[in-house]
XYZ file of C-alpha atoms in Angstrom:
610
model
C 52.097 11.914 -8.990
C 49.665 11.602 -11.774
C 48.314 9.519 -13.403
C 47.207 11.398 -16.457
C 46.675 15.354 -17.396
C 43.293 16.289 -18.715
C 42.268 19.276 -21.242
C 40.349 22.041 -20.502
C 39.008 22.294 -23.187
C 36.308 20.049 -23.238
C 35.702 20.387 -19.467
C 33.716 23.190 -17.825
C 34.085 24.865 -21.208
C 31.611 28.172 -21.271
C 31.270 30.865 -24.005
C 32.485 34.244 -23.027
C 30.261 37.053 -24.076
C 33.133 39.201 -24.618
C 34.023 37.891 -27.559
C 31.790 39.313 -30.126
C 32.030 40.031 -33.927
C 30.885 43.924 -34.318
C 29.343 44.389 -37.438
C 32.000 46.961 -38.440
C 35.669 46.752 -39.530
C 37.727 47.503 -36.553
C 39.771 50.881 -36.858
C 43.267 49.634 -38.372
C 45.851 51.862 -36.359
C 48.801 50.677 -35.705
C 49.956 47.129 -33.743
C 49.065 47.259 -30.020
C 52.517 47.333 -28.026
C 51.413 42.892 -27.126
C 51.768 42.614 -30.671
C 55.096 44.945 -31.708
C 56.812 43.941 -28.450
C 59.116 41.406 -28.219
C 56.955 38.300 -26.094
C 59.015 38.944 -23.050
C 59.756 42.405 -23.308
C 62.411 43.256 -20.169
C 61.489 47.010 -20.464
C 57.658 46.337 -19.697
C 57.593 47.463 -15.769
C 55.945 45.610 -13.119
C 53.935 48.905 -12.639
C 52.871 48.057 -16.612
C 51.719 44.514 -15.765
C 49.685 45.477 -12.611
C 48.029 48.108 -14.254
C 46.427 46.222 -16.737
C 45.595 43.727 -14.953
C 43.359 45.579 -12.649
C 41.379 46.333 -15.733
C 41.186 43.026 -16.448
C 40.125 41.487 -13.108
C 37.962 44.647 -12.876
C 36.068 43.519 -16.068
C 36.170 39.937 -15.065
C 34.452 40.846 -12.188
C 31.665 43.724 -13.944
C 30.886 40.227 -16.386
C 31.158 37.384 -13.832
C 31.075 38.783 -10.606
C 27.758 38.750 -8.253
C 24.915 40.875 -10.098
C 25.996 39.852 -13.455
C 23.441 38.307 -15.480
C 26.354 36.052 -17.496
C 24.864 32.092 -17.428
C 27.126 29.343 -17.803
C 26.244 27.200 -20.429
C 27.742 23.901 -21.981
C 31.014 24.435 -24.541
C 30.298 22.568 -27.241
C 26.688 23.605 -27.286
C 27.562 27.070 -27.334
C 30.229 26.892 -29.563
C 27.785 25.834 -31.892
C 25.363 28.096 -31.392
C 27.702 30.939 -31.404
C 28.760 29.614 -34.997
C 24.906 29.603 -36.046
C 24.753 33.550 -35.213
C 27.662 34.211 -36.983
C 27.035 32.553 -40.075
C 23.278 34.927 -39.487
C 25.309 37.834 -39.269
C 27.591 37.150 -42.840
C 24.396 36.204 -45.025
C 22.773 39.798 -43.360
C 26.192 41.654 -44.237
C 27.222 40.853 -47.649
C 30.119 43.617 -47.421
C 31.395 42.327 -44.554
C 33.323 39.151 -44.042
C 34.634 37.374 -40.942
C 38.658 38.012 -40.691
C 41.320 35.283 -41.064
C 44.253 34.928 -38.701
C 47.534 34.483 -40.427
C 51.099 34.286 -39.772
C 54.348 35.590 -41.030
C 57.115 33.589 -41.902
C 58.780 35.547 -39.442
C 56.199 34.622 -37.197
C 53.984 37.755 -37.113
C 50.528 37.876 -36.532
C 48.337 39.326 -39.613
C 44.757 39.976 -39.926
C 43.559 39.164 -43.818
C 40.668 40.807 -44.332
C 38.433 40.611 -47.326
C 37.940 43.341 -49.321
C 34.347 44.892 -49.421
C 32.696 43.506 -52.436
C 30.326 47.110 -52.696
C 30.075 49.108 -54.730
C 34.028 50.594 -54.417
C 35.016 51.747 -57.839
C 38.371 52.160 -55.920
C 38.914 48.687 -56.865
C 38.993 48.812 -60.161
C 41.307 51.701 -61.152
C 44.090 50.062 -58.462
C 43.566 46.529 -60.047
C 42.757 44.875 -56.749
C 39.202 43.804 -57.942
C 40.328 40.242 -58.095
C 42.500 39.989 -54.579
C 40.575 38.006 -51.826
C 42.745 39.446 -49.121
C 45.040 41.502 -47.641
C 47.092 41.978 -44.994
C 45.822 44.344 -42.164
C 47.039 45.101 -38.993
C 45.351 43.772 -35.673
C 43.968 46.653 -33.290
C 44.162 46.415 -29.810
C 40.035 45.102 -29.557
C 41.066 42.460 -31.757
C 44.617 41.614 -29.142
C 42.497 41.194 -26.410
C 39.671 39.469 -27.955
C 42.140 36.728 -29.265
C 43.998 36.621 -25.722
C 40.702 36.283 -23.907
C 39.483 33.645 -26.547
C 40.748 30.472 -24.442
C 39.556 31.825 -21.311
C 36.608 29.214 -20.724
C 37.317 27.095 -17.737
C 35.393 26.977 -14.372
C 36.678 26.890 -11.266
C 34.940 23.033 -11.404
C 36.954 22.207 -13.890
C 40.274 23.258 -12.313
C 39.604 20.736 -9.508
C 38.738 18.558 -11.836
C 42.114 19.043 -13.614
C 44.241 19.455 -10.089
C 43.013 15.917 -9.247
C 43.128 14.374 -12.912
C 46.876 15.831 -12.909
C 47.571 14.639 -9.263
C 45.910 11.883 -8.005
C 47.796 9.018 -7.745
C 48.664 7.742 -4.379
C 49.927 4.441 -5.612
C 53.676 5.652 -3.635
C 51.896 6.257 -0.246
C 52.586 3.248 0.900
C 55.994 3.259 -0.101
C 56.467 6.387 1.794
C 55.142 5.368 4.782
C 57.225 2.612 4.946
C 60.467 4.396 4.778
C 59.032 6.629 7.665
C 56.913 5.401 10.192
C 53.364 6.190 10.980
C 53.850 9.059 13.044
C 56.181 10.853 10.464
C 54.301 9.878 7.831
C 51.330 11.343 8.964
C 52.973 14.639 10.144
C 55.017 15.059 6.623
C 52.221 14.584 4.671
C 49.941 16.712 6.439
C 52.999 19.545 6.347
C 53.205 18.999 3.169
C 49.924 19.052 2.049
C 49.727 22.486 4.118
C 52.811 24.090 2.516
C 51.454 23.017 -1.096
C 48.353 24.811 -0.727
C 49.678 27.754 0.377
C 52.242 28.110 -2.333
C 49.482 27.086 -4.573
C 47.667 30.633 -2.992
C 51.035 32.444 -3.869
C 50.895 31.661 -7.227
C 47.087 32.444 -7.826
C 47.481 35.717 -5.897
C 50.975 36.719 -8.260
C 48.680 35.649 -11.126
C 45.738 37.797 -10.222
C 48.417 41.100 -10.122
C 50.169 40.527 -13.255
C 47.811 38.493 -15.809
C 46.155 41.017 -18.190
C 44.387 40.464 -21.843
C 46.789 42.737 -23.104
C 49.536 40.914 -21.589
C 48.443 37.068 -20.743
C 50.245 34.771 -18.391
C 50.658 31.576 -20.330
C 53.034 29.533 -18.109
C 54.647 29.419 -15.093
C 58.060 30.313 -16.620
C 56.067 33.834 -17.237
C 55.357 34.839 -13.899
C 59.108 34.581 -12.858
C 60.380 36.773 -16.038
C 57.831 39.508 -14.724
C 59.578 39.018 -10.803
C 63.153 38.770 -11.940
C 63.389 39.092 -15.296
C 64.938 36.911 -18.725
C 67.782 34.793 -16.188
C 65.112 33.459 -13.965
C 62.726 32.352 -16.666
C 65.403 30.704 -18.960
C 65.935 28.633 -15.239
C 62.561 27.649 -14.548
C 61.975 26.368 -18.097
C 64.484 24.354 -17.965
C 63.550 22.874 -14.941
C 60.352 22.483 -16.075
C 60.954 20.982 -19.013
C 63.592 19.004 -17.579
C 60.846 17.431 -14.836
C 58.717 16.436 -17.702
C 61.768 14.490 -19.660
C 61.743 13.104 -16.198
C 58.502 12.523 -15.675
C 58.777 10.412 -19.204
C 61.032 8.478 -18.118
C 59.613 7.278 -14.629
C 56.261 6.529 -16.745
C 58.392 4.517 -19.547
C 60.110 2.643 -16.179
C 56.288 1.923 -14.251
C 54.634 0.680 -17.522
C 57.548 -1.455 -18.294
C 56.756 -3.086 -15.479
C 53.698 -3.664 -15.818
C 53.909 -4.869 -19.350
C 56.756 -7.287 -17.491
C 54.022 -8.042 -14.469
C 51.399 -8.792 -16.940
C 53.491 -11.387 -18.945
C 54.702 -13.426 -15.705
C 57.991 -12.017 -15.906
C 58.197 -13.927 -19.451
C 59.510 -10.772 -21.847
C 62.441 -9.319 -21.400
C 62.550 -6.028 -19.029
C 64.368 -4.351 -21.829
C 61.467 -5.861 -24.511
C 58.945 -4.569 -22.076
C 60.216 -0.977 -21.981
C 61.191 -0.638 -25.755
C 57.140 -0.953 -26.295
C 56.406 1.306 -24.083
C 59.197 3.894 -26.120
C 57.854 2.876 -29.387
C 54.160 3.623 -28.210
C 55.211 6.960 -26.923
C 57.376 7.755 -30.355
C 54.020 6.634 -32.273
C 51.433 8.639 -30.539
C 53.688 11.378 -29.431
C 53.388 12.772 -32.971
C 50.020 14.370 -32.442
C 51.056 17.894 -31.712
C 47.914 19.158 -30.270
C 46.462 18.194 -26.977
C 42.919 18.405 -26.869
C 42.400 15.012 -28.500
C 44.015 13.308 -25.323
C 41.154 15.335 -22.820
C 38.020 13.148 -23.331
C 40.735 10.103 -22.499
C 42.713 11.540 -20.125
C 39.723 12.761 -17.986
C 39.223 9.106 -17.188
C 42.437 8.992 -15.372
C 40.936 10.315 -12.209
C 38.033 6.962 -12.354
C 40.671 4.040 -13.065
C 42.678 5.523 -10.288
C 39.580 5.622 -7.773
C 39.007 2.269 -9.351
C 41.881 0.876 -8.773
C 42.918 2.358 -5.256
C 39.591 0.600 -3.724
C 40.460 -2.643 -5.850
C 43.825 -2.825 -4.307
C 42.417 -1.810 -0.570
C 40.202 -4.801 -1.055
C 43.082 -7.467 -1.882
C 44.853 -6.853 0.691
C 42.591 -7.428 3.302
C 42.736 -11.040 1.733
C 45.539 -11.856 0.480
C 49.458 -11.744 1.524
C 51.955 -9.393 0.462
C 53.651 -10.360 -2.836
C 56.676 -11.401 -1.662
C 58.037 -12.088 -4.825
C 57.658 -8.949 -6.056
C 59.512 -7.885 -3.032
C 62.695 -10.609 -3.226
C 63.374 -8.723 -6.549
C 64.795 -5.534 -4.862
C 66.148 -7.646 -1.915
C 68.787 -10.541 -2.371
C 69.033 -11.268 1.389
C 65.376 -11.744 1.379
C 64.130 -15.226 1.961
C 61.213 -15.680 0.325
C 59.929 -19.481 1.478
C 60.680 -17.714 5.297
C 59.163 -14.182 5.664
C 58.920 -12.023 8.346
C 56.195 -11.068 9.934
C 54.778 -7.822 8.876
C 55.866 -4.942 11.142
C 54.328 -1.731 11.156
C 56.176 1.021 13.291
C 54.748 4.400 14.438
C 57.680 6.449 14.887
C 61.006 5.647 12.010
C 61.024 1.565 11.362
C 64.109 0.813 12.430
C 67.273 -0.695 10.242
C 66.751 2.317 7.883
C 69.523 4.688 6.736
C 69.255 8.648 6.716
C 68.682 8.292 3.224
C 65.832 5.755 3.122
C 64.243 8.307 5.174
C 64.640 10.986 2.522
C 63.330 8.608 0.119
C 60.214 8.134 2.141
C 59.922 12.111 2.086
C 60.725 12.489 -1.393
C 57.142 10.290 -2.140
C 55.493 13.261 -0.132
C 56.802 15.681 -1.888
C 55.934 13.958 -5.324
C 52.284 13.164 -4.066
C 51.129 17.167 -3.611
C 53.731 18.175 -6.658
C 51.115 19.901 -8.848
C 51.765 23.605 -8.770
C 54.021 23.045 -12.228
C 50.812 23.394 -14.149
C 48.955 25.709 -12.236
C 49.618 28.845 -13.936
C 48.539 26.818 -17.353
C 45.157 26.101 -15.486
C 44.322 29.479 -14.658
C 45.157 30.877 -17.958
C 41.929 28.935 -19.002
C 40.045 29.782 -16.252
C 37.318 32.568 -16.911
C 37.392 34.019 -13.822
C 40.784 33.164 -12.632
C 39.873 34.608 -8.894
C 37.630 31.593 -8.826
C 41.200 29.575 -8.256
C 41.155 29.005 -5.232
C 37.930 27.104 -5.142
C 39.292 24.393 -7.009
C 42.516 24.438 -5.289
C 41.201 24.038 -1.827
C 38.811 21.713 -2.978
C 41.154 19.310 -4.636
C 43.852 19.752 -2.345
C 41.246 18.460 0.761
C 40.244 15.177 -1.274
C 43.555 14.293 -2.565
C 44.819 15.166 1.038
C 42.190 12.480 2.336
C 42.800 10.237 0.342
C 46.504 10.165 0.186
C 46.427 9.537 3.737
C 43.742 6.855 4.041
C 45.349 4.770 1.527
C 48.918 5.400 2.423
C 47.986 4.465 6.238
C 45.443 1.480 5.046
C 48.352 -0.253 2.594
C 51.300 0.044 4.864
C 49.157 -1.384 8.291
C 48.048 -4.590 5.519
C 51.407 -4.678 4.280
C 54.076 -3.394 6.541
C 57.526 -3.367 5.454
C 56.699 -5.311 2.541
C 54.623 -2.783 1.036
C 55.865 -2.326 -2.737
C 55.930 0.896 -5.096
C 53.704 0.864 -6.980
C 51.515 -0.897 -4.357
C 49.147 -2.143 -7.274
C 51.805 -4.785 -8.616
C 52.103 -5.745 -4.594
C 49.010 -7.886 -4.383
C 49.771 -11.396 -4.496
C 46.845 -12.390 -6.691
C 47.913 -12.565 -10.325
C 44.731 -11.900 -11.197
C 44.045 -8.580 -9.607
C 47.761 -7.508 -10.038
C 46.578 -7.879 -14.128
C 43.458 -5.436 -13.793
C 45.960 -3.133 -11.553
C 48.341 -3.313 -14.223
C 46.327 -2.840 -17.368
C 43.971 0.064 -15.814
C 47.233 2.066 -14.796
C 49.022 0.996 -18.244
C 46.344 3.087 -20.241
C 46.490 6.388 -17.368
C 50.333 5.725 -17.353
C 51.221 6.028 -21.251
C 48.543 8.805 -21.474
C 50.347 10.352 -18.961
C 53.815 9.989 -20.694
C 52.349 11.201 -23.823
C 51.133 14.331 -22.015
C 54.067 14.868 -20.165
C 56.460 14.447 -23.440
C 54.381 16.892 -25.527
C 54.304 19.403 -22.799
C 58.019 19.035 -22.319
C 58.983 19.231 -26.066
C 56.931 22.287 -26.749
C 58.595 24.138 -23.573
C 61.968 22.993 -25.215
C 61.099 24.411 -28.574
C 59.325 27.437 -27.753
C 62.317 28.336 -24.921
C 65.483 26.817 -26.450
C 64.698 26.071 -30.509
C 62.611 29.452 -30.861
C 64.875 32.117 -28.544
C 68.365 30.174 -29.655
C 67.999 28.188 -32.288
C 65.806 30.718 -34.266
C 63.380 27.458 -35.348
C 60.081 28.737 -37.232
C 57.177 28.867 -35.082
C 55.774 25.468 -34.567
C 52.620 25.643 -36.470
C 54.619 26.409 -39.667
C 55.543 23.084 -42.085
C 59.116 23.495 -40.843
C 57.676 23.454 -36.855
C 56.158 20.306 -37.662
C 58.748 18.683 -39.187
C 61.248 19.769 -36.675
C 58.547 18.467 -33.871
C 58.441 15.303 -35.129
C 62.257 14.168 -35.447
C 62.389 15.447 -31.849
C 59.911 13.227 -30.353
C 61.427 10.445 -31.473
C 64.939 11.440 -29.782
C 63.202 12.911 -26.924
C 61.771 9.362 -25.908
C 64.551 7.415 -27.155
C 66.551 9.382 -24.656
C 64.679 8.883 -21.729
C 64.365 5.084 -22.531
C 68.075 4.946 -22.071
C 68.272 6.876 -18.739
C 65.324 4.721 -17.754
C 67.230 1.395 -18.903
C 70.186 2.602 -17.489
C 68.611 3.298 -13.459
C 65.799 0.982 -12.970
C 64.727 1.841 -9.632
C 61.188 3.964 -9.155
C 61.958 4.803 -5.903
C 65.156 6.207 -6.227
C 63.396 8.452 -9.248
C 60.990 9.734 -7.419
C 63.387 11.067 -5.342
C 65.552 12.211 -7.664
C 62.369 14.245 -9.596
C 60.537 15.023 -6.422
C 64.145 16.785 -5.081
C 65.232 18.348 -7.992
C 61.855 19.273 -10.050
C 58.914 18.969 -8.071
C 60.059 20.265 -5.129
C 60.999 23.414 -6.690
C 58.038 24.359 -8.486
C 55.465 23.554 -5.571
C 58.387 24.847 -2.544
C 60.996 26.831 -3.358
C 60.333 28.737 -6.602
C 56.893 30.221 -5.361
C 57.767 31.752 -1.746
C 61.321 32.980 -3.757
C 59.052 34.999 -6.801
C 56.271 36.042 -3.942
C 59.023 38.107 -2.255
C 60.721 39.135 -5.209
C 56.986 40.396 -6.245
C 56.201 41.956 -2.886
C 59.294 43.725 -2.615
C 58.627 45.422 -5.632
C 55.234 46.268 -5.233
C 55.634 47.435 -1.354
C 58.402 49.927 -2.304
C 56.094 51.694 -4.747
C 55.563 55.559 -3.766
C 52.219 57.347 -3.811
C 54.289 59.759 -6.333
C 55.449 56.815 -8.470
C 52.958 56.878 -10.748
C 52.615 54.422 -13.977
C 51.466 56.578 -17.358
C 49.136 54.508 -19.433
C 50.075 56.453 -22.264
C 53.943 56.697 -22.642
C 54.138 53.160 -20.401
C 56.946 55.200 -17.973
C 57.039 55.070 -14.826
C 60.155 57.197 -12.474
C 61.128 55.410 -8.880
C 62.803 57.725 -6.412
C 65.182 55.847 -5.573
C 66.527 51.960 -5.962
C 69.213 49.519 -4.199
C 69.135 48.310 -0.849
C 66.696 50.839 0.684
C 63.963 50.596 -1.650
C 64.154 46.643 -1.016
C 64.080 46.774 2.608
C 60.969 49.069 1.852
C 59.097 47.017 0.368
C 60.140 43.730 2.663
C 59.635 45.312 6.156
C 55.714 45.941 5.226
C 54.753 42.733 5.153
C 57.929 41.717 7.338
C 56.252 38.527 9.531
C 55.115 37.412 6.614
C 58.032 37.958 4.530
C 60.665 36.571 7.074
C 58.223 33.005 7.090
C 58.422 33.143 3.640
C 62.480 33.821 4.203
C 62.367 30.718 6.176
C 60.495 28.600 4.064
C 62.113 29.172 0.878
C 65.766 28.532 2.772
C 63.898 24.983 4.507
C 62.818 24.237 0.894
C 66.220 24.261 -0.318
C 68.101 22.303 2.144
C 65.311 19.332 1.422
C 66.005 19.776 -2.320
C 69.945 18.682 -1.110
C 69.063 16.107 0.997
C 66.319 14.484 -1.008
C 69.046 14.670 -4.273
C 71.365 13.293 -2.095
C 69.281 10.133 -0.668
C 67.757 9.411 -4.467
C 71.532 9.599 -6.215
C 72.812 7.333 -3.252
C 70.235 4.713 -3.698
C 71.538 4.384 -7.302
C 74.722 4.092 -6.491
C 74.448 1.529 -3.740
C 72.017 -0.698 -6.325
C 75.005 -0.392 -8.439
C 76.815 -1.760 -5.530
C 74.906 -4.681 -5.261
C 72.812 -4.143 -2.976
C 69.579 -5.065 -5.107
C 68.610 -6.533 -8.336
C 67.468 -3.695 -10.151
C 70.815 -2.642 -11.894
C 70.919 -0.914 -15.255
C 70.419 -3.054 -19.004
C 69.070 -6.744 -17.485
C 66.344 -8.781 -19.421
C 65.330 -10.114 -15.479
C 62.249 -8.389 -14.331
C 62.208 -6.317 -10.949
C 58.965 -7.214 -10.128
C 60.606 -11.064 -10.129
């Protein structure tokens, strides 16, 4: 998985000539239905959603598409040159200010607008010469200018983001270890397959139902539109419950190489309390933008380090101390040769298999942020540029290195295959580079995880103030705190990466990039398909009347696309029963360690990398 999640906001960044400040008040009517709504309203139709957006991708296409005259230019350049006209425009309007954005302590947005400083005798007999500002309501220009105000990305910068967010093959190996050549190849090349396509799903859902009057933020939003509040409350708290994960497999792989780096000297348990206290420290910064400039050197010191490691091993022997640590029975003054099998090495269980799968799975497990990525994007339909594009390299490289490390290694391959190298010296540089990527990474992850938690959990149940509010941030930062501390413990308590990976690949990342995005495409299509030419959506009331509903309008809208919809059927059933299997192989693995059966059991100063 990765090794670190960039920010678009400093990447690919482009002004959008949309937004513009017109030199006259806009007409205060009453709050657009995106602002007086409820943020998931259930009685918004589907009909609602794809109407709008139409307009928008219609508009997108009018500004970006081919004839437009719109040139990209740099973000931070035009940011500031952007500022320089408006500050123009104020000194040439002296009874016209620029508006501030405010908010309620009930959380409503506010537009305070200064009052014209003219020659209004108004002022004076109401007494409101001396008030800077009041409240004013937002109209619908200003809505959609604020929802199309982060909309800045390129299509370059999504792959650069997709392969930031992804690239990380340092489990190849692993996986092709616990499979064979032949499998290997064949599972990650299915995989691979199946994860761009249900990438394509989700860009073509996002296309129909993203507008500026109603904005797809997350991922969580495009399954409320589908299915509505039940489904949404589910896939936040799967995705937030990956990324607690996700923490905790990064607090487990630093630890070790804090451990790796100090000879095996500090205690494991020392060695993973920094690595908590680091995260606690800098997981206080609530905004993520400071992290991009870092984080986009992820995707370098990964490249760096995959060739680094390529090159050792052509030189050097496995580490088979590193290896000993995870196998009692192994004798480390008399190895084995290595063995490399091309179909299933033998002397593995069902559930080593799984494991070995699982590692695929996690590899091409991206598709949780995708929805975030296009909600950046300027031209969203521009998607699936980056998509194919990063999916190809990480594809290709997966498989090189994943093929390269277990033919030099064999069955003694370890995961992560950077702290396999026998030469202290190189498994230092390994360690280090990915140390930096790796607590970015869990910083990322965490802050993600703890804002889906509070904006889902603490804002719909809890009724917590909105985040940016002095209560938010006090609230956000005695969670952080207990939100690492927590995943220390689980991490303390099941030492084993492999056995995570499966158990996160299985039950998180399989979900989001397998199962959830065939299951909302035919929940989407269904509805869409069974639409009637008479079933027309009214702009103005927001109404729409269906003919009829129940079992005949579904199989409607599923026989029109029916080949396609019976694959997707298929798939979304196949997805499920690897979700069991892969749960099962990662939670048996635990349980045998406890058994005995290797050194890595929960709460011991010894270091598994030996």
């Amino acid at each position: 998985m990765a090794s670190g999640v960039g920010s678009l906001a400093a990447i690919g960044a482009v002004t959008d000539p949309r937004l513009s400040v017109s030199g006259e008040a806009p007409d205060p009517t009453s709050l657009p239905r995106g602002v007086l709504q409820k943020l998931h309203d259930p009685s918004v139709t589907l009909e609602e959603y794809m109407h709008y957006a139409k307009i928008t991708r219609d508009e997108e296409e009018r500004l970006y598409g081919p004839g437009s005259d719109f040139q990209a230019t740099d973000g931070p350049t035009a940011a500031f040159i952007k500022e320089k006209i408006l500050r123009k425009r104020a000194t040439r309007r002296t009874s016209i200010a620029v508006p501030r954005l405010s908010v309620s302590a009930q959380g409503e947005a506010q537009i305070q607008r200064p009052v014209e400083s003219g020659n209004d005798s108004g002022n004076e007999k109401t007494g409101h010469e001396k008030k800077k500002f009041q409240p004013m309501v937002i109209s619908d220009e200003e809505w959609i200018q604020a929802s199309r105000a982060a909309r800045t990305a390129t299509w370059a910068a999504v792959f650069y983001l997709i392969t930031t967010d992804i690239l990380g093959p340092f489990s190849t190996g692993y996986a092709f270890s616990q499979m064979g050549l032949g499998p290997g190849v064949a599972l990650f090349t299915v995989f691979g397959a199946l994860g761009g396509y249900t990438g394509w799903q989700l860009w073509r859902m996002y296309l129909q139902l993203d507008s500026d009057r109603y904005p797809l933020k997350g991922y969580g939003d495009i399954a409320f539109r589908v299915y509505g509040p039940w489904f949404r409350h589910t896939v936040n708290f799967v995705q937030s419950f990956q990324f607690f994960l996700n923490v905790t497999l990064l607090i487990l792989s630093n630890g070790q190489s804090i451990s790796e780096l100090s000879k095996s000297n500090l205690c494991f348990i020392v060695c993973m309390v920094i690595c908590t206290i680091a995260g606690c420290v800098v997981g206080q910064i609530r905004t993520l933008q400071r992290f991009g400039w870092l984080a986009s050197w992820a995707v370098y010191l990964n490249l760096f380090v995959i060739f680094a490691t390529m090159g050792v091993m052509a030189h050097s022997d496995p580490n088979y101390k590193v290896y000993a640590a995870s196998h009692p029975t192994f004798d480390i003054n008399n190895p084995d040769p290595i063995k490399v099998s091309g179909s299933t090495p033998p002397g593995l269980s069902i559930a080593d298999n799984v494991n070995g799968l699982m590692n695929a799975v996690f590899s091409f497990g991206g598709a949780t942020l995708f929805v975030e990525l296009m909600a950046e994007m300027r031209r969203p339909f521009d998607f699936w540029k980056g998509l194919l594009a990063a999916d190809v390299l990480i594809y290709l490289c997966y498989m090189v290195y994943g093929v390269y490390t277990y033919c030099m290694q064999g069955q003694y391959v370890y995961n992560p295959s950077y702290q396999g190298i026998s030469p202290y010296s190189w498994q230092t540089v390994g360690n280090s580079l990915e140390l930096i990527t790796g607590i970015i990474a869990a910083v990322l992850y965490g802050n993600i995880g703890i804002k889906v938690l509070y904006n889902n959990l603490g804002r719909d149940l809890l009724s917590f103030p909105i985040l940016e509010s002095k209560g938010g941030k006090w609230i956000f930062a005695i969670i952080v705190p207990i939100y690492w501390v927590l995943a220390w413990i689980i991490a303390q308590s099941v030492p084993q990466i492999s056995s995570w990976i499966s158990v996160v690949g299985a039950g998180c990342i399989l979900q989001f990039s397998y199962t959830f995005p065939p299951f909302m495409m035919l929940g989407f299509k269904i509805q869409r398909d069974a639409i009637l030419p008479q079933e027309t959506f009214d702009p103005a009331t927001g109404q729409v009347q269906h003919v009829d509903s129940g079992f005949k309008r579904w199989w409607r809208g599923f026989k029109k696309e029916l080949l396609v919809n019976s694959f997707d059927v298929i798939f979304y059933l196949g997805s499920c029963v690897t979700c069991v299997l892969g749960l099962y192989a990662g939670f048996k693995t635990m349980v045998d360690a406890y058994n005995g059966s290797t050194n890595l059991t929960a709460w011991r100063c010894e270091s598994p990398t030996g």
